[in-house]
Amino acid sequence: MNIQPNLTSIQQSLVKRMAICLVILLLGLTIVNSGKLHLFTPLTFTLYVLPFMLFFSVMYTCYQMALKKGRLWFLWWLLLILFVGITYRCVKYYYYDLVPLFFKGFTSAWKPEHRTELLSRISSGLLFFVAIVAADYFAWAHFYTNALFKKVQVQLHSMSDVQLLSGHFMRRLYNIVRVQRKSVQSESLDFFQYVTDKIAKPTVLVPLKEEWHYLMLLVSYSMDRSFIVEGDELLDRGMWNRSIPTLSLMTWIENAIAYSPCDPVEPIVIRWVKVQQGMQLHIKNCIASADLQHGTGKGLQLVNRLYKQMNNQFIELEYAIEDQKYFVIKLTFKS
């Protein structure tokens, strides 16, 4: 049985990884308290471990969300610091005020000397949190991601340079992503796996929305080029569900990257516009005059053949040279 899909599902799921960490935390608390387990009932032991589990869940979520570097990532760090700061007061209230209201004798009355014991327990809990999170990171974000990246590297080295997306281009993209932070590497694994799977089936049609999603990933990974992406908000659900040849948009972007200079003044433009026939996608890039006579790569020739077979899909493809400087692709989706 192939367990890789299950492991990948766990790696990409915050809930599943947190559940595993909570099980480890529960086992750790059970082992630490093994000498006095006979003093607990199932209910009182649950009440004892509950604050550990709750605080771990909240802090783990804040930590993982902060690592994603989203728009509000700094707020997650602030929340994490806040929860650490209020831990003492919350735990003191829970063990010595709240639970004893319902379970007499759960803890003795609060005394000043309990402060040291409680701080020690909280410190141990925080150290346990750090240890589990570190193990979680090295298991999933480091070792597992590295193992998958090595597998991807082997697949890319075996790719031909005469196909929709050339092996040379994908290996170049891999080398760019390989030096990024672990979160980017982990997210890119889905992209590389998708591409290698689709290359094996070059005549498959996919929804425009699916192709566009992976195209935007390719754009984000091509950090040595500048892009302008405009007009995708004009597309409605019906347009997103239109079918196109798999990897075709990405092949055009590969072509644009290969033939355009690495110049921020001349970005690669990806633009949707409304035309009389329907919606039209423009892909425009600067190209050296010396390359105008040489045509383009084998991958582009394959794309041309695939679109010629789609005359009954109300899709029209044309190429143009503007000002002897720009190569323009126009893909029209007729209404």
Coordinates of C-alpha atoms in Angstrom, one line a residue:
M1 CA 0.0 0.0 0.0
N2 CA 1.3 3.4 -0.9
I3 CA 1.3 5.5 2.2
Q4 CA 2.8 8.7 0.6
P5 CA -0.6 10.3 -0.2
N6 CA -1.7 9.8 3.5
L7 CA 1.6 11.3 4.8
T8 CA 1.3 14.2 2.4
S9 CA -2.3 14.8 3.5
I10 CA -1.1 14.9 7.1
Q11 CA 1.7 17.3 6.3
Q12 CA -0.6 19.7 4.6
S13 CA -3.3 19.6 7.2
L14 CA -3.0 21.8 10.3
V15 CA -5.8 19.9 12.1
K16 CA -4.2 16.4 11.5
R17 CA -0.7 17.5 12.6
M18 CA -2.1 19.2 15.7
A19 CA -4.1 16.1 16.5
I20 CA -0.9 14.0 16.4
C21 CA 0.8 16.5 18.6
L22 CA -2.1 16.4 21.1
V23 CA -1.8 12.7 21.3
I24 CA 1.9 12.9 22.0
L25 CA 1.2 15.6 24.6
L26 CA -1.4 13.4 26.3
L27 CA 1.0 10.4 26.4
G28 CA 3.7 12.7 27.8
L29 CA 1.4 13.9 30.6
T30 CA 0.3 10.4 31.4
I31 CA 3.9 9.2 31.6
V32 CA 4.9 12.2 33.8
N33 CA 2.1 11.5 36.2
S34 CA 2.3 7.7 36.1
G35 CA 3.2 7.5 39.8
K36 CA 0.0 9.2 40.9
L37 CA -2.5 8.0 38.3
H38 CA -4.3 6.0 40.9
L39 CA -5.3 9.3 42.6
F40 CA -7.3 10.3 39.5
T41 CA -10.6 9.2 38.2
P42 CA -11.1 9.4 34.4
L43 CA -13.0 12.7 34.9
T44 CA -10.5 14.4 37.2
F45 CA -7.6 13.3 35.0
T46 CA -9.5 14.9 32.0
L47 CA -10.0 18.1 34.0
Y48 CA -6.3 18.0 34.9
V49 CA -5.0 17.7 31.3
L50 CA -7.7 20.0 29.8
P51 CA -5.8 23.3 30.2
F52 CA -2.6 21.7 28.7
M53 CA -4.5 20.6 25.7
L54 CA -6.4 23.8 25.2
F55 CA -3.4 26.1 25.5
F56 CA -1.3 23.8 23.3
S57 CA -4.0 23.9 20.6
V58 CA -4.3 27.7 20.7
M59 CA -0.5 28.2 20.7
Y60 CA 0.1 25.6 18.0
T61 CA -2.5 27.2 15.7
C62 CA -1.0 30.7 16.3
Y63 CA 2.5 29.5 15.6
Q64 CA 1.6 27.7 12.4
M65 CA -0.5 30.6 11.1
A66 CA 2.3 33.0 11.8
L67 CA 4.7 30.8 9.8
K68 CA 2.5 31.0 6.8
K69 CA 3.4 34.7 6.4
G70 CA -0.1 35.7 5.4
R71 CA -1.4 39.2 5.4
L72 CA -1.9 39.2 9.2
W73 CA 1.0 37.0 10.2
F74 CA 2.3 39.4 12.8
L75 CA -1.1 39.3 14.7
W76 CA -0.7 35.6 15.1
W77 CA 2.7 36.2 16.7
L78 CA 1.2 38.8 19.0
L79 CA -1.6 36.4 20.0
L80 CA 1.0 33.7 20.7
I81 CA 2.9 36.0 23.0
L82 CA -0.4 37.1 24.6
F83 CA -1.4 33.6 25.5
V84 CA 2.0 32.9 27.0
G85 CA 1.7 36.0 29.0
I86 CA -1.7 35.1 30.5
T87 CA -1.0 31.5 31.1
Y88 CA -0.2 31.9 34.8
R89 CA -3.4 33.8 35.7
C90 CA -5.6 31.5 33.6
V91 CA -4.1 28.3 35.0
K92 CA -4.2 29.5 38.6
Y93 CA -7.9 30.5 38.2
Y94 CA -8.7 27.1 36.6
Y95 CA -7.0 24.9 39.1
Y96 CA -7.6 26.8 42.3
D97 CA -10.8 28.7 41.7
L98 CA -13.0 27.3 38.9
V99 CA -12.6 23.5 39.2
P100 CA -12.8 23.4 43.1
L101 CA -16.2 25.0 42.8
F102 CA -17.6 21.8 41.3
F103 CA -15.1 19.2 42.6
K104 CA -14.2 19.6 46.3
G105 CA -10.7 18.5 47.1
F106 CA -9.5 18.7 43.5
T107 CA -6.7 21.0 44.8
S108 CA -5.9 22.5 48.2
A109 CA -6.6 26.1 49.0
W110 CA -4.2 28.5 47.4
K111 CA -1.1 29.4 49.4
P112 CA 1.8 31.7 48.4
E113 CA 4.1 28.7 48.3
H114 CA 2.0 27.2 45.5
R115 CA 3.2 29.9 43.2
T116 CA 6.6 28.3 42.7
E117 CA 5.1 24.9 42.0
L118 CA 2.6 26.4 39.5
L119 CA 5.3 28.3 37.7
S120 CA 7.4 25.2 37.5
R121 CA 4.4 23.2 36.0
I122 CA 3.8 26.0 33.5
S123 CA 7.4 26.2 32.5
S124 CA 7.5 22.4 32.0
G125 CA 4.4 22.7 29.8
L126 CA 5.9 25.4 27.7
L127 CA 9.1 23.4 27.3
F128 CA 7.1 20.4 26.3
F129 CA 5.3 22.6 23.8
V130 CA 8.6 23.8 22.3
A131 CA 9.9 20.2 22.1
I132 CA 6.8 18.9 20.4
V133 CA 6.6 21.8 17.9
A134 CA 10.3 21.3 17.1
A135 CA 9.7 17.5 16.5
D136 CA 6.7 18.4 14.4
Y137 CA 8.8 20.8 12.3
F138 CA 11.7 18.5 11.7
A139 CA 9.5 15.5 11.0
W140 CA 7.3 17.3 8.4
A141 CA 8.8 20.6 7.3
H142 CA 12.4 19.2 7.1
F143 CA 12.8 15.5 6.7
Y144 CA 9.6 14.7 4.9
T145 CA 9.8 17.7 2.6
N146 CA 13.4 17.0 1.8
A147 CA 12.6 13.4 1.0
L148 CA 9.8 14.5 -1.4
F149 CA 12.0 17.2 -2.9
K150 CA 14.6 14.5 -3.7
K151 CA 11.9 12.4 -5.4
V152 CA 10.8 15.5 -7.4
Q153 CA 14.4 16.1 -8.4
V154 CA 14.8 12.6 -9.8
Q155 CA 11.5 13.0 -11.8
L156 CA 12.6 16.3 -13.2
H157 CA 16.0 15.0 -14.3
S158 CA 14.2 12.3 -16.2
M159 CA 12.0 14.8 -18.0
S160 CA 12.5 15.3 -21.7
D161 CA 13.3 18.7 -23.2
V162 CA 10.8 18.0 -26.0
Q163 CA 7.4 18.2 -24.4
L164 CA 4.8 20.7 -23.1
L165 CA 7.0 21.9 -20.3
S166 CA 10.7 21.2 -20.9
G167 CA 12.7 19.4 -18.4
H168 CA 15.3 22.2 -18.6
F169 CA 12.7 24.8 -17.6
M170 CA 11.3 22.7 -14.7
R171 CA 14.7 22.0 -13.4
R172 CA 15.5 25.7 -13.5
L173 CA 12.3 26.4 -11.6
Y174 CA 13.1 23.7 -9.1
N175 CA 16.5 25.3 -8.4
I176 CA 14.8 28.6 -7.7
V177 CA 12.3 27.1 -5.3
R178 CA 14.9 24.8 -3.6
V179 CA 16.6 27.8 -1.9
Q180 CA 13.4 29.3 -0.6
R181 CA 12.1 28.8 3.0
K182 CA 10.6 25.4 3.9
S183 CA 7.0 26.5 3.7
V184 CA 7.5 27.5 0.1
Q185 CA 9.2 24.3 -0.7
S186 CA 6.4 22.3 0.9
E187 CA 3.7 24.2 -1.0
S188 CA 5.6 23.7 -4.3
L189 CA 5.6 19.9 -4.0
D190 CA 1.9 19.9 -5.1
F191 CA 2.8 22.0 -8.2
F192 CA 5.7 19.8 -9.3
Q193 CA 3.7 16.6 -8.8
Y194 CA 0.8 18.1 -10.8
V195 CA 3.1 19.0 -13.7
T196 CA 4.8 15.6 -13.8
D197 CA 1.5 13.8 -13.7
K198 CA 0.0 16.0 -16.5
I199 CA 3.0 15.7 -18.8
A200 CA 2.3 12.0 -18.9
K201 CA -1.2 12.9 -20.4
P202 CA -0.6 15.8 -22.7
T203 CA -3.9 15.6 -24.5
V204 CA -6.1 15.9 -21.4
L205 CA -8.4 18.8 -21.1
V206 CA -8.7 20.6 -17.8
P207 CA -10.9 23.4 -16.5
L208 CA -9.5 26.9 -17.0
K209 CA -9.7 27.5 -13.3
E210 CA -7.4 24.6 -12.5
E211 CA -4.9 25.6 -15.2
W212 CA -5.0 29.2 -14.0
H213 CA -4.3 28.2 -10.4
Y214 CA -1.1 26.3 -11.2
L215 CA -0.1 29.1 -13.7
M216 CA -0.2 31.6 -10.8
L217 CA 2.0 29.2 -8.8
L218 CA 4.5 29.1 -11.6
V219 CA 4.5 32.9 -11.8
S220 CA 5.1 33.2 -8.1
Y221 CA 8.0 30.7 -8.3
S222 CA 9.6 32.5 -11.2
M223 CA 11.2 35.1 -9.0
D224 CA 13.9 36.1 -11.5
R225 CA 11.2 37.6 -13.8
S226 CA 8.7 40.4 -13.3
F227 CA 5.0 39.9 -14.2
I228 CA 1.9 41.9 -14.6
V229 CA -1.4 39.9 -14.1
E230 CA -4.6 41.8 -14.8
G231 CA -8.3 41.2 -15.6
D232 CA -8.9 37.8 -14.1
E233 CA -11.7 39.3 -12.0
L234 CA -13.7 39.7 -15.2
L235 CA -14.1 35.9 -15.5
D236 CA -17.4 34.4 -14.3
R237 CA -18.1 30.8 -13.2
G238 CA -18.9 29.8 -16.8
M239 CA -15.6 31.0 -18.1
W240 CA -13.6 29.3 -15.3
N241 CA -15.3 26.0 -16.2
R242 CA -14.2 26.2 -19.9
S243 CA -11.8 23.5 -20.9
I244 CA -8.3 24.0 -22.3
P245 CA -5.4 21.6 -23.0
T246 CA -3.5 20.8 -19.8
L247 CA -0.2 22.8 -19.2
S248 CA -0.8 25.0 -22.2
L249 CA -0.9 28.3 -20.4
M250 CA 2.2 27.3 -18.4
T251 CA 4.0 26.4 -21.7
W252 CA 3.3 29.9 -23.0
I253 CA 4.8 31.4 -19.9
E254 CA 7.8 29.1 -20.1
N255 CA 8.3 30.4 -23.7
A256 CA 7.9 34.0 -22.5
I257 CA 10.5 33.5 -19.8
A258 CA 12.9 31.7 -22.1
Y259 CA 12.8 34.4 -24.8
S260 CA 12.4 37.6 -22.8
P261 CA 15.2 39.5 -21.1
C262 CA 15.5 39.5 -17.3
D263 CA 14.5 43.1 -17.1
P264 CA 11.9 44.6 -14.6
V265 CA 11.3 47.4 -17.1
E266 CA 9.9 44.8 -19.6
P267 CA 7.6 42.6 -17.5
I268 CA 5.7 39.6 -18.9
V269 CA 2.1 40.7 -19.2
I270 CA -0.8 38.3 -18.6
R271 CA -4.1 40.2 -19.2
W272 CA -7.7 39.3 -19.7
V273 CA -9.8 41.6 -21.8
K274 CA -13.4 41.7 -23.0
V275 CA -13.8 41.5 -26.8
Q276 CA -16.8 41.4 -29.1
Q277 CA -16.6 37.6 -29.4
G278 CA -16.2 36.9 -25.7
M279 CA -13.1 36.9 -23.4
Q280 CA -9.6 37.1 -24.6
L281 CA -6.3 36.2 -22.9
H282 CA -3.2 38.2 -23.8
I283 CA 0.3 37.0 -23.0
K284 CA 2.9 39.5 -24.1
N285 CA 6.6 39.5 -23.6
C286 CA 9.6 41.4 -25.0
I287 CA 11.7 39.4 -27.3
A288 CA 15.2 40.0 -28.8
S289 CA 15.1 40.8 -32.5
A290 CA 17.6 38.0 -33.2
D291 CA 15.1 35.5 -31.9
L292 CA 12.2 36.7 -34.0
Q293 CA 13.3 34.6 -37.0
H294 CA 13.9 31.4 -35.0
G295 CA 10.4 30.7 -33.8
T296 CA 9.8 29.0 -30.5
G297 CA 10.4 25.8 -28.7
K298 CA 9.0 22.3 -29.2
G299 CA 6.6 22.7 -26.4
L300 CA 4.9 25.6 -28.1
Q301 CA 4.5 23.5 -31.3
L302 CA 2.7 20.8 -29.2
V303 CA 0.4 23.4 -27.8
N304 CA -0.5 24.7 -31.3
R305 CA -1.5 21.1 -32.3
L306 CA -3.6 20.7 -29.3
Y307 CA -5.5 23.9 -29.9
K308 CA -6.1 23.1 -33.5
Q309 CA -8.0 20.1 -32.4
M310 CA -10.4 22.3 -30.4
N311 CA -12.2 24.2 -33.2
N312 CA -15.5 22.9 -31.9
Q313 CA -14.8 24.3 -28.4
F314 CA -15.2 27.9 -29.6
I315 CA -11.6 28.8 -28.8
E316 CA -9.4 30.7 -31.2
L317 CA -5.6 31.0 -30.9
E318 CA -3.4 33.5 -32.7
Y319 CA 0.1 34.9 -32.5
A320 CA 1.4 38.3 -33.3
I321 CA 4.6 40.4 -33.4
E322 CA 4.1 44.0 -32.2
D323 CA 6.6 46.7 -33.1
Q324 CA 9.2 44.1 -34.0
K325 CA 9.8 43.8 -30.2
Y326 CA 6.9 42.0 -28.5
F327 CA 5.6 38.5 -29.0
V328 CA 1.9 38.4 -28.2
I329 CA -0.4 35.4 -27.7
K330 CA -4.1 35.9 -28.0
L331 CA -6.5 33.2 -26.9
T332 CA -10.1 34.0 -27.5
F333 CA -12.9 32.2 -25.7
K334 CA -16.0 32.8 -27.9
S335 CA -19.4 33.2 -26.2

